[in-house]
CSV table of C-alpha atoms in Angstrom, one decimal:
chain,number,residue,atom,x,y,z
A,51,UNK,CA,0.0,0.0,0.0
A,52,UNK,CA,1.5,3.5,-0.5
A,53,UNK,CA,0.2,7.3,-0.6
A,54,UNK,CA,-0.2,9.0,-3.4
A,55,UNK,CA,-0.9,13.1,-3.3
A,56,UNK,CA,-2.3,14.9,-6.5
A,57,UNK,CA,-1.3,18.4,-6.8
A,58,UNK,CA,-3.3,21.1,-9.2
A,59,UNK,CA,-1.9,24.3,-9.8
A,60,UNK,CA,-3.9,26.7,-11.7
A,61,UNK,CA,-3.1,30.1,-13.2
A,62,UNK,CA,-5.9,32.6,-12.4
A,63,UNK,CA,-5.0,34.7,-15.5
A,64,UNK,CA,-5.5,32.4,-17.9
A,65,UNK,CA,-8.1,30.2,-16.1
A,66,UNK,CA,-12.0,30.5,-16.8
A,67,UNK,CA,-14.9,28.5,-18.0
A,68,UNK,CA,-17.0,29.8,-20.6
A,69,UNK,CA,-20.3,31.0,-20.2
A,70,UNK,CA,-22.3,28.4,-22.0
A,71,UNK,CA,-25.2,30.9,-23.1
A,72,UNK,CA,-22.4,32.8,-25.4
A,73,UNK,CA,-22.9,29.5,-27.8
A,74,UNK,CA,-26.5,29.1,-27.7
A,75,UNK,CA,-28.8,30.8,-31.3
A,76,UNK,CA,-30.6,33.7,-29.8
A,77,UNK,CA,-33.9,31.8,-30.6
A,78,UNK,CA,-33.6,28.6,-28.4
A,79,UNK,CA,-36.1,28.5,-26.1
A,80,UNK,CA,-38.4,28.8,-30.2
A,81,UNK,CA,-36.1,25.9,-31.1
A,82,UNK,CA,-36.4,23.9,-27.9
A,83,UNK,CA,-40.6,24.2,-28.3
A,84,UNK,CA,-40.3,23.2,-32.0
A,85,UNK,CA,-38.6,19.5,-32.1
A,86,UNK,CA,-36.7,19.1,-29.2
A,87,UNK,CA,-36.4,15.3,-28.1
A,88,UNK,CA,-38.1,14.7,-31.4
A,89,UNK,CA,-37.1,12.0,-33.9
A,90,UNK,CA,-37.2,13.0,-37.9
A,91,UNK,CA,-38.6,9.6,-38.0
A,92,UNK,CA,-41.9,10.3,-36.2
A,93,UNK,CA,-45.2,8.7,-37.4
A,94,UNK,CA,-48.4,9.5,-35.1
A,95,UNK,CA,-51.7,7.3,-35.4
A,96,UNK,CA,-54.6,6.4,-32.9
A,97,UNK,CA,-52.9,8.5,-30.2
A,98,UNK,CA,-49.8,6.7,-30.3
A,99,UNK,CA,-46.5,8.5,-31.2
A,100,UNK,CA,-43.7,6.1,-32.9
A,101,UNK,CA,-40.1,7.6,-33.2
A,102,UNK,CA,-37.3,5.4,-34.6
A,103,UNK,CA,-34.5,6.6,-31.7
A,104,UNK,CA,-31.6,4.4,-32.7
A,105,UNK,CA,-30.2,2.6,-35.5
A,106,UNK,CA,-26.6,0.6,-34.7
A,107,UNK,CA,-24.9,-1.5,-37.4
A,108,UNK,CA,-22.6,-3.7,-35.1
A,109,UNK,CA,-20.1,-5.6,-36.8
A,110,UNK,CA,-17.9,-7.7,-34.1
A,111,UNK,CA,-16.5,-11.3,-34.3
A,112,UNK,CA,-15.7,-13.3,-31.6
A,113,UNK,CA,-12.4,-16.0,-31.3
A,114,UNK,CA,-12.0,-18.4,-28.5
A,115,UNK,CA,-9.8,-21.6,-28.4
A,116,UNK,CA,-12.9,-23.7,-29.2
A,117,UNK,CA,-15.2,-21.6,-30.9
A,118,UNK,CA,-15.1,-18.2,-33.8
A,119,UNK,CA,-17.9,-16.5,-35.4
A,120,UNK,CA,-19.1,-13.7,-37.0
A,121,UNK,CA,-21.8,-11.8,-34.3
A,122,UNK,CA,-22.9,-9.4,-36.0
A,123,UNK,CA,-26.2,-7.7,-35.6
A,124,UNK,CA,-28.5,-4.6,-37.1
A,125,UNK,CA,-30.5,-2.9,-34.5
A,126,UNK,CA,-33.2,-0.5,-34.3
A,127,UNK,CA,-34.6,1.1,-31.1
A,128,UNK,CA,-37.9,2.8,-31.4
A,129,UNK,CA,-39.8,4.8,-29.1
A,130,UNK,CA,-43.4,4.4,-28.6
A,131,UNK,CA,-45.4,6.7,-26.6
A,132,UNK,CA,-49.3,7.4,-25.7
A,133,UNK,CA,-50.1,10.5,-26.4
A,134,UNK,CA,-52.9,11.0,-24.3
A,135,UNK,CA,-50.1,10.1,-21.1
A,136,UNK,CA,-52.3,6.4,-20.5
A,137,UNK,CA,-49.9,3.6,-19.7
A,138,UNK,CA,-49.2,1.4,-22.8
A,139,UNK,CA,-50.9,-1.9,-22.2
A,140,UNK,CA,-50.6,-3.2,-25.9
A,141,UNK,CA,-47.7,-5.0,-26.7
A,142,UNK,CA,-48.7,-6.5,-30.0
A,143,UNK,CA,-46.6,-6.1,-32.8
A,144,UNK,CA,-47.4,-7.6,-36.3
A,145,UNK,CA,-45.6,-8.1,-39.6
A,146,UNK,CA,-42.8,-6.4,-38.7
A,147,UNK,CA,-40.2,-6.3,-41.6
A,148,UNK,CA,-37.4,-4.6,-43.2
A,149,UNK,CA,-37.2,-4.1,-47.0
A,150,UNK,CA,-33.5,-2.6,-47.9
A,151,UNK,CA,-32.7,-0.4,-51.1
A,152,UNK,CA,-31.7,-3.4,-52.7
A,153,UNK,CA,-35.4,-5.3,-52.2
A,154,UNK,CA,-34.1,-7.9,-50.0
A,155,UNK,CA,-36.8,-8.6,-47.3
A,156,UNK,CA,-35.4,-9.2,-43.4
A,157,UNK,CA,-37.6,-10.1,-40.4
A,158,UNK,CA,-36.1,-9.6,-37.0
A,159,UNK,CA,-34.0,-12.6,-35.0
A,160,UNK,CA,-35.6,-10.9,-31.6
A,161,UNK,CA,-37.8,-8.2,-30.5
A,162,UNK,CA,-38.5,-6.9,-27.0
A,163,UNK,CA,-40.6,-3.9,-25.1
A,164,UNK,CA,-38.3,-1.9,-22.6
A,165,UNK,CA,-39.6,0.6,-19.6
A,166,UNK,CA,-38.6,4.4,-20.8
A,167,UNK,CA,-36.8,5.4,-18.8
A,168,UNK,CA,-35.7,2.3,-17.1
A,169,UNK,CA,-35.1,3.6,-13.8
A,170,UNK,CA,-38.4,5.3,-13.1
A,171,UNK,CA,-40.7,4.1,-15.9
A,172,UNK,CA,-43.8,6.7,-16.9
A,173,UNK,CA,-45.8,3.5,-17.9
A,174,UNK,CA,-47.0,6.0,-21.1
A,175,UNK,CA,-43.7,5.7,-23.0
A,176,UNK,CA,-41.7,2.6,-23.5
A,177,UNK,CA,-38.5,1.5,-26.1
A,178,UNK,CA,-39.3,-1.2,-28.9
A,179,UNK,CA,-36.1,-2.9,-29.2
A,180,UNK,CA,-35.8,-5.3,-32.5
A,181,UNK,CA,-32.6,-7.0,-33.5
A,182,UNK,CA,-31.8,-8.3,-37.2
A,183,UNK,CA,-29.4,-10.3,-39.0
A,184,UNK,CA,-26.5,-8.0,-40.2
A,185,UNK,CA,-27.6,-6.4,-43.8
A,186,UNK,CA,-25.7,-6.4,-47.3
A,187,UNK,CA,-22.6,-4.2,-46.9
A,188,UNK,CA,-24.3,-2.3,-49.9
A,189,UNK,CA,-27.2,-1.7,-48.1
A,190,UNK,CA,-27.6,2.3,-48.2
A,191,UNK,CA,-31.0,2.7,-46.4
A,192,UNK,CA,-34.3,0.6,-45.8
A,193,UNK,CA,-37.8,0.7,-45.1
A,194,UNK,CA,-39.5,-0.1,-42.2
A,195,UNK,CA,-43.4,-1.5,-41.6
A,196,UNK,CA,-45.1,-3.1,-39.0
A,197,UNK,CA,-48.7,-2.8,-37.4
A,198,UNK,CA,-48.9,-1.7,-33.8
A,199,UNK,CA,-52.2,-1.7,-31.9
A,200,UNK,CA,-53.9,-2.1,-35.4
A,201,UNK,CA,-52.8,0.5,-37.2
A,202,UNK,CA,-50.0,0.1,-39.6
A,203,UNK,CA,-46.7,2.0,-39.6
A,204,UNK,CA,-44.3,2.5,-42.8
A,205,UNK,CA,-40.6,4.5,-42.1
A,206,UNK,CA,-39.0,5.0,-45.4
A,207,UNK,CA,-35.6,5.9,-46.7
A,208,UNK,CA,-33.8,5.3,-43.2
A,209,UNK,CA,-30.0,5.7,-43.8
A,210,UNK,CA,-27.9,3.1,-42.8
């Protein structure tokens, strides 16, 4: 075990931290109201709000002394929410699929509902997780259906 002593020494002249509401546009608090925490992927129908919130392309591969493979995986996180502020009750999804720029067709490997946020849920919003096999590496963007609490759903030109 031994001591160890940190020592700071700051100059006073040259030492200041910038006022952060130098940076901001002059009309923020109109920008904030417009979109703020909003996706450009938004579709609204029957009172429910769907946002596509993340998109990750993981390419990994794994090597043991017994085992290698290629684990890759497409994901897409989406974020539904009640608009109305009810808790979400309907976890139905149907005919979900992925159509790519190239007209291959995918359906997902998994697909799960997550609380939002998960630490202190608001019962009205929740995450749609889905999980594909990895895509063509030419693969430049896809579309998107799936029906949720029977209404249908259709993001287009997502870039990938």
């Amino acid at each position: 075990m031994g001591l160890i002593i940190f020592t700071f020494v700051f100059d006073t002249d040259t030492f200041n931290v910038a006022n952060i509401s130098d940076n901001l546009p002059p009309n923020i608090n109109e920008l904030l109201k417009k979109d703020y925490g909003k996706s450009k992927y938004c579709l609204s129908k029957g009172g429910v709000s769907i946002d596509i919130e993340r998109v990750l392309n993981e390419k990994y591969f794994i090597t043991y002394s017994w085992m290698n493979g290629n684990q890759s995986s497409f994901y897409m996180v989406f974020l539904v929410e009640n608009e109305n502020k009810n808790p979400i009750s309907n976890h139905k999804v149907n005919n979900l699929k992925v159509i790519d720029n190239m007209g291959m067709e995918y359906k997902p490997t998994a697909f799960f509902f997550d609380d939002y946020p998960v630490d202190e849920p608001l019962k009205y919003k929740e995450t749609l997780n889905v999980k594909f096999l990895p895509f063509n590496d030419n693969v430049k963007s896809i579309t998107v259906t799936f029906n949720y609490a029977g209404n249908d759903y259709k993001f287009q030109n997502i870039p990938i």
